[in-house]
Structure formats: structure tokens, C-alpha cells
PDB file of C-alpha atoms in Angstrom:
ATOM      1  CA  MET Z 175     -31.782  31.773  39.108  1.00 44.00           C
ATOM      2  CA  LEU Z 176     -31.272  28.442  40.868  1.00 48.00           C
ATOM      3  CA  TRP Z 177     -27.889  26.832  41.049  1.00 49.00           C
ATOM      4  CA  ASN Z 178     -27.791  23.572  39.145  1.00 50.00           C
ATOM      5  CA  TRP Z 179     -25.482  20.998  40.719  1.00 53.00           C
ATOM      6  CA  ARG Z 180     -24.983  19.287  37.342  1.00 53.00           C
ATOM      7  CA  THR Z 181     -23.461  22.291  35.606  1.00 53.00           C
ATOM      8  CA  PRO Z 182     -19.992  22.111  37.206  1.00 53.00           C
ATOM      9  CA  ARG Z 183     -19.687  18.441  36.310  1.00 53.00           C
ATOM     10  CA  LEU Z 184     -20.678  19.059  32.725  1.00 50.00           C
ATOM     11  CA  TYR Z 185     -18.240  21.950  32.488  1.00 51.00           C
ATOM     12  CA  HIS Z 186     -15.493  19.830  34.035  1.00 50.00           C
ATOM     13  CA  LYS Z 187     -16.072  17.021  31.498  1.00 55.00           C
ATOM     14  CA  GLN Z 188     -15.999  19.467  28.588  1.00 58.00           C
ATOM     15  CA  ALA Z 189     -12.813  21.052  29.895  1.00 54.00           C
ATOM     16  CA  ASN Z 190     -11.285  17.607  30.371  1.00 59.00           C
ATOM     17  CA  ASP Z 191     -12.180  16.574  26.801  1.00 72.00           C
ATOM     18  CA  CYS Z 192     -10.689  19.795  25.454  1.00 74.00           C
ATOM     19  CA  PHE Z 193      -7.481  19.248  27.475  1.00 73.00           C
ATOM     20  CA  SER Z 194      -7.254  15.635  26.280  1.00 80.00           C
ATOM     21  CA  LYS Z 195      -7.604  16.671  22.639  1.00 86.00           C
ATOM     22  CA  LYS Z 196      -4.926  19.331  23.040  1.00 89.00           C
ATOM     23  CA  MET Z 197      -2.574  16.830  24.671  1.00 91.00           C
ATOM     24  CA  LYS Z 198      -3.221  14.364  21.856  1.00 93.00           C
ATOM     25  CA  TYR Z 199      -2.288  16.933  19.204  1.00 93.00           C
ATOM     26  CA  ILE Z 200       0.785  18.026  21.166  1.00 94.00           C
ATOM     27  CA  MET Z 201       1.944  14.411  21.391  1.00 94.00           C
ATOM     28  CA  LEU Z 202       1.324  13.781  17.683  1.00 96.00           C
ATOM     29  CA  TYR Z 203       3.118  17.019  16.810  1.00 96.00           C
ATOM     30  CA  ALA Z 204       6.112  16.020  18.959  1.00 95.00           C
ATOM     31  CA  ILE Z 205       6.412  12.704  17.097  1.00 96.00           C
ATOM     32  CA  LYS Z 206       6.159  14.460  13.713  1.00 96.00           C
ATOM     33  CA  LEU Z 207       8.818  16.920  14.847  1.00 96.00           C
ATOM     34  CA  TYR Z 208      11.049  13.978  15.841  1.00 95.00           C
ATOM     35  CA  TRP Z 209      10.589  12.484  12.365  1.00 95.00           C
ATOM     36  CA  LYS Z 210      11.496  15.789  10.685  1.00 95.00           C
ATOM     37  CA  LEU Z 211      14.460  16.772  12.875  1.00 95.00           C
ATOM     38  CA  ILE Z 212      16.217  13.430  13.303  1.00 93.00           C
ATOM     39  CA  PRO Z 213      17.101  11.615  10.077  1.00 91.00           C
ATOM     40  CA  PRO Z 214      16.405   7.861   9.997  1.00 88.00           C
ATOM     41  CA  SER Z 215      20.136   7.122   9.808  1.00 89.00           C
ATOM     42  CA  GLN Z 216      20.674   8.752  13.226  1.00 90.00           C
ATOM     43  CA  ARG Z 217      17.714   7.150  14.998  1.00 86.00           C
ATOM     44  CA  ARG Z 218      18.150   4.176  17.263  1.00 84.00           C
ATOM     45  CA  LYS Z 219      17.229   0.919  15.501  1.00 86.00           C
ATOM     46  CA  CYS Z 220      14.009  -0.552  16.849  1.00 88.00           C
ATOM     47  CA  ILE Z 221      13.720  -4.242  17.761  1.00 91.00           C
ATOM     48  CA  PHE Z 222      10.076  -4.262  16.689  1.00 92.00           C
ATOM     49  CA  LYS Z 223       8.882  -4.491  13.080  1.00 91.00           C
ATOM     50  CA  LYS Z 224       6.862  -1.282  13.425  1.00 92.00           C
ATOM     51  CA  SER Z 225       9.107   1.443  14.805  1.00 91.00           C
ATOM     52  CA  CYS Z 226       8.347   2.751  18.278  1.00 92.00           C
ATOM     53  CA  SER Z 227       7.459   6.242  17.032  1.00 94.00           C
ATOM     54  CA  ASN Z 228       5.129   4.863  14.343  1.00 95.00           C
ATOM     55  CA  TYR Z 229       3.472   2.545  16.837  1.00 95.00           C
ATOM     56  CA  VAL Z 230       2.929   5.277  19.440  1.00 96.00           C
ATOM     57  CA  PHE Z 231       1.713   7.715  16.756  1.00 97.00           C
ATOM     58  CA  GLU Z 232      -0.833   5.183  15.489  1.00 96.00           C
ATOM     59  CA  ILE Z 233      -2.108   4.260  18.979  1.00 95.00           C
ATOM     60  CA  THR Z 234      -2.371   7.922  20.002  1.00 95.00           C
ATOM     61  CA  GLN Z 235      -4.255   8.794  16.821  1.00 95.00           C
ATOM     62  CA  LYS Z 236      -6.735   5.919  17.209  1.00 94.00           C
ATOM     63  CA  GLU Z 237      -7.155   5.595  20.969  1.00 93.00           C
ATOM     64  CA  GLY Z 238      -6.094   8.899  22.499  1.00 91.00           C
ATOM     65  CA  THR Z 239      -3.395  10.392  24.682  1.00 91.00           C
ATOM     66  CA  LEU Z 240      -3.581   8.031  27.643  1.00 92.00           C
ATOM     67  CA  GLU Z 241      -3.278   4.898  25.511  1.00 93.00           C
ATOM     68  CA  GLY Z 242      -0.503   6.560  23.505  1.00 94.00           C
ATOM     69  CA  LEU Z 243       1.440   7.255  26.704  1.00 94.00           C
ATOM     70  CA  LYS Z 244       0.954   3.657  27.817  1.00 94.00           C
ATOM     71  CA  ALA Z 245       2.221   2.431  24.437  1.00 95.00           C
ATOM     72  CA  PHE Z 246       5.234   4.757  24.689  1.00 94.00           C
ATOM     73  CA  ARG Z 247       6.045   3.507  28.190  1.00 94.00           C
ATOM     74  CA  PHE Z 248       5.803  -0.148  27.114  1.00 94.00           C
ATOM     75  CA  ARG Z 249       7.984   0.365  24.054  1.00 92.00           C
ATOM     76  CA  TYR Z 250      10.564   2.466  25.910  1.00 91.00           C
ATOM     77  CA  LYS Z 251      10.946  -0.140  28.645  1.00 91.00           C
ATOM     78  CA  ASN Z 252      11.220  -3.064  26.219  1.00 91.00           C
ATOM     79  CA  CYS Z 253      13.266  -1.545  23.392  1.00 84.00           C
ATOM     80  CA  ARG Z 254      16.410  -1.003  25.458  1.00 76.00           C
ATOM     81  CA  GLY Z 255      18.334  -4.241  24.975  1.00 78.00           C
ATOM     82  CA  ASN Z 256      18.256  -7.330  27.200  1.00 86.00           C
ATOM     83  CA  PHE Z 257      16.013  -9.119  24.728  1.00 91.00           C
ATOM     84  CA  GLN Z 258      16.635 -12.563  23.333  1.00 91.00           C
ATOM     85  CA  VAL Z 259      15.599 -13.970  19.961  1.00 92.00           C
ATOM     86  CA  PHE Z 260      15.208 -17.740  19.990  1.00 92.00           C
ATOM     87  CA  LYS Z 261      13.633 -20.619  18.123  1.00 92.00           C
ATOM     88  CA  ASN Z 262      10.900 -22.177  20.240  1.00 91.00           C
ATOM     89  CA  PRO Z 263      11.640 -25.920  20.436  1.00 92.00           C
ATOM     90  CA  ILE Z 264       7.967 -26.800  20.902  1.00 93.00           C
ATOM     91  CA  ASN Z 265       6.456 -25.172  17.813  1.00 92.00           C
ATOM     92  CA  ASN Z 266       9.708 -24.371  15.922  1.00 91.00           C
ATOM     93  CA  GLU Z 267       8.772 -20.675  15.591  1.00 93.00           C
ATOM     94  CA  ILE Z 268      11.096 -17.728  16.028  1.00 93.00           C
ATOM     95  CA  GLN Z 269      10.144 -15.658  19.078  1.00 94.00           C
ATOM     96  CA  MET Z 270      11.614 -12.951  21.295  1.00 94.00           C
ATOM     97  CA  ILE Z 271      11.651 -12.541  25.065  1.00 93.00           C
ATOM     98  CA  LEU Z 272      11.443  -8.862  26.028  1.00 94.00           C
ATOM     99  CA  PRO Z 273      12.948  -7.372  29.206  1.00 92.00           C
ATOM    100  CA  SER Z 274       9.426  -7.465  30.716  1.00 91.00           C
ATOM    101  CA  GLN Z 275       9.484 -11.264  30.153  1.00 91.00           C
ATOM    102  CA  GLN Z 276       6.721 -10.971  27.566  1.00 93.00           C
ATOM    103  CA  ILE Z 277       7.162 -13.240  24.542  1.00 93.00           C
ATOM    104  CA  ILE Z 278       6.385 -11.869  21.088  1.00 93.00           C
ATOM    105  CA  ASN Z 279       6.125 -13.737  17.798  1.00 94.00           C
ATOM    106  CA  LYS Z 280       8.068 -13.372  14.560  1.00 93.00           C
ATOM    107  CA  GLU Z 281       5.443 -11.045  13.019  1.00 94.00           C
ATOM    108  CA  GLU Z 282       6.328  -8.307  15.531  1.00 93.00           C
ATOM    109  CA  ILE Z 283      10.128  -8.698  15.435  1.00 92.00           C
ATOM    110  CA  ALA Z 284      12.275  -6.473  13.195  1.00 90.00           C
ATOM    111  CA  ASP Z 285      13.528  -8.315  10.092  1.00 90.00           C
ATOM    112  CA  ARG Z 286      17.142  -7.391  10.843  1.00 87.00           C
ATOM    113  CA  LEU Z 287      16.970  -9.501  14.030  1.00 88.00           C
ATOM    114  CA  ILE Z 288      15.263 -12.489  12.428  1.00 86.00           C
ATOM    115  CA  ASN Z 289      17.697 -12.771   9.530  1.00 76.00           C
ATOM    116  CA  LEU Z 290      20.835 -12.954  11.668  1.00 61.00           C
ATOM    117  CA  PRO Z 291      23.360 -15.550  10.491  1.00 58.00           C
ATOM    118  CA  SER Z 292      23.431 -18.647  12.692  1.00 53.00           C
TER     119      SER Z 292
END
């Protein structure tokens, strides 16, 4: 029997795909566990309209583990205060500057932050 140089690569890709799927399900399970164990009243209030856990769950489900981890990292870094909600004087829209200096529009901002008394 001749050794085929392509076999190890194929095996490695299959093993990688299997590992990626397992990691995806572990990550989704961890988020579901978080939802079950920590009641909404005890969770930190998110500055985004879609909660961080819902956002990461959705991205992980649709795009996989790596994208889910990237989404988690982005949300974790930007959902820790040091944000500013303001009314843009140019277009008169409500926007928010995140700690990463990214500007997001009203559609992505939590209602509780938009409806603050002036």
C-alpha cells in the first residue's frame, strides 16, 4: 500500500471541523446555562438593544465559534461604561460613542438610554 500525502490533510480538516462544531455547541450551551442560572433581574444591563448574550448566541449559531468569540470580545470591551449618548448636531440623530470610539446609531442603543430625561 502506498502512502498518500493527501490523507493526513484530509484527516486534519475533518478533525478540525469536528472540534469546531464541538466548541460551537459548548459555547451555545454555556450561554443557555447563563440564561437559566442567572435571572434577568440580576444580570448587568446591556447598553445595546439586543443583549450581549443574545447577540453572541445568534452570531455563534449562524457564523460559528470564531465569529462568536469575536462578537463576545467586541461586546465585552464596549459594554463596560465609558460610552456617551449624544444628539448629532449635523443630522439631529441620537447616537452613541463606544469606548472603542466606534459610533452606533439609535437602532442599536438600548431604549433605557435613549429615553433618559433631558
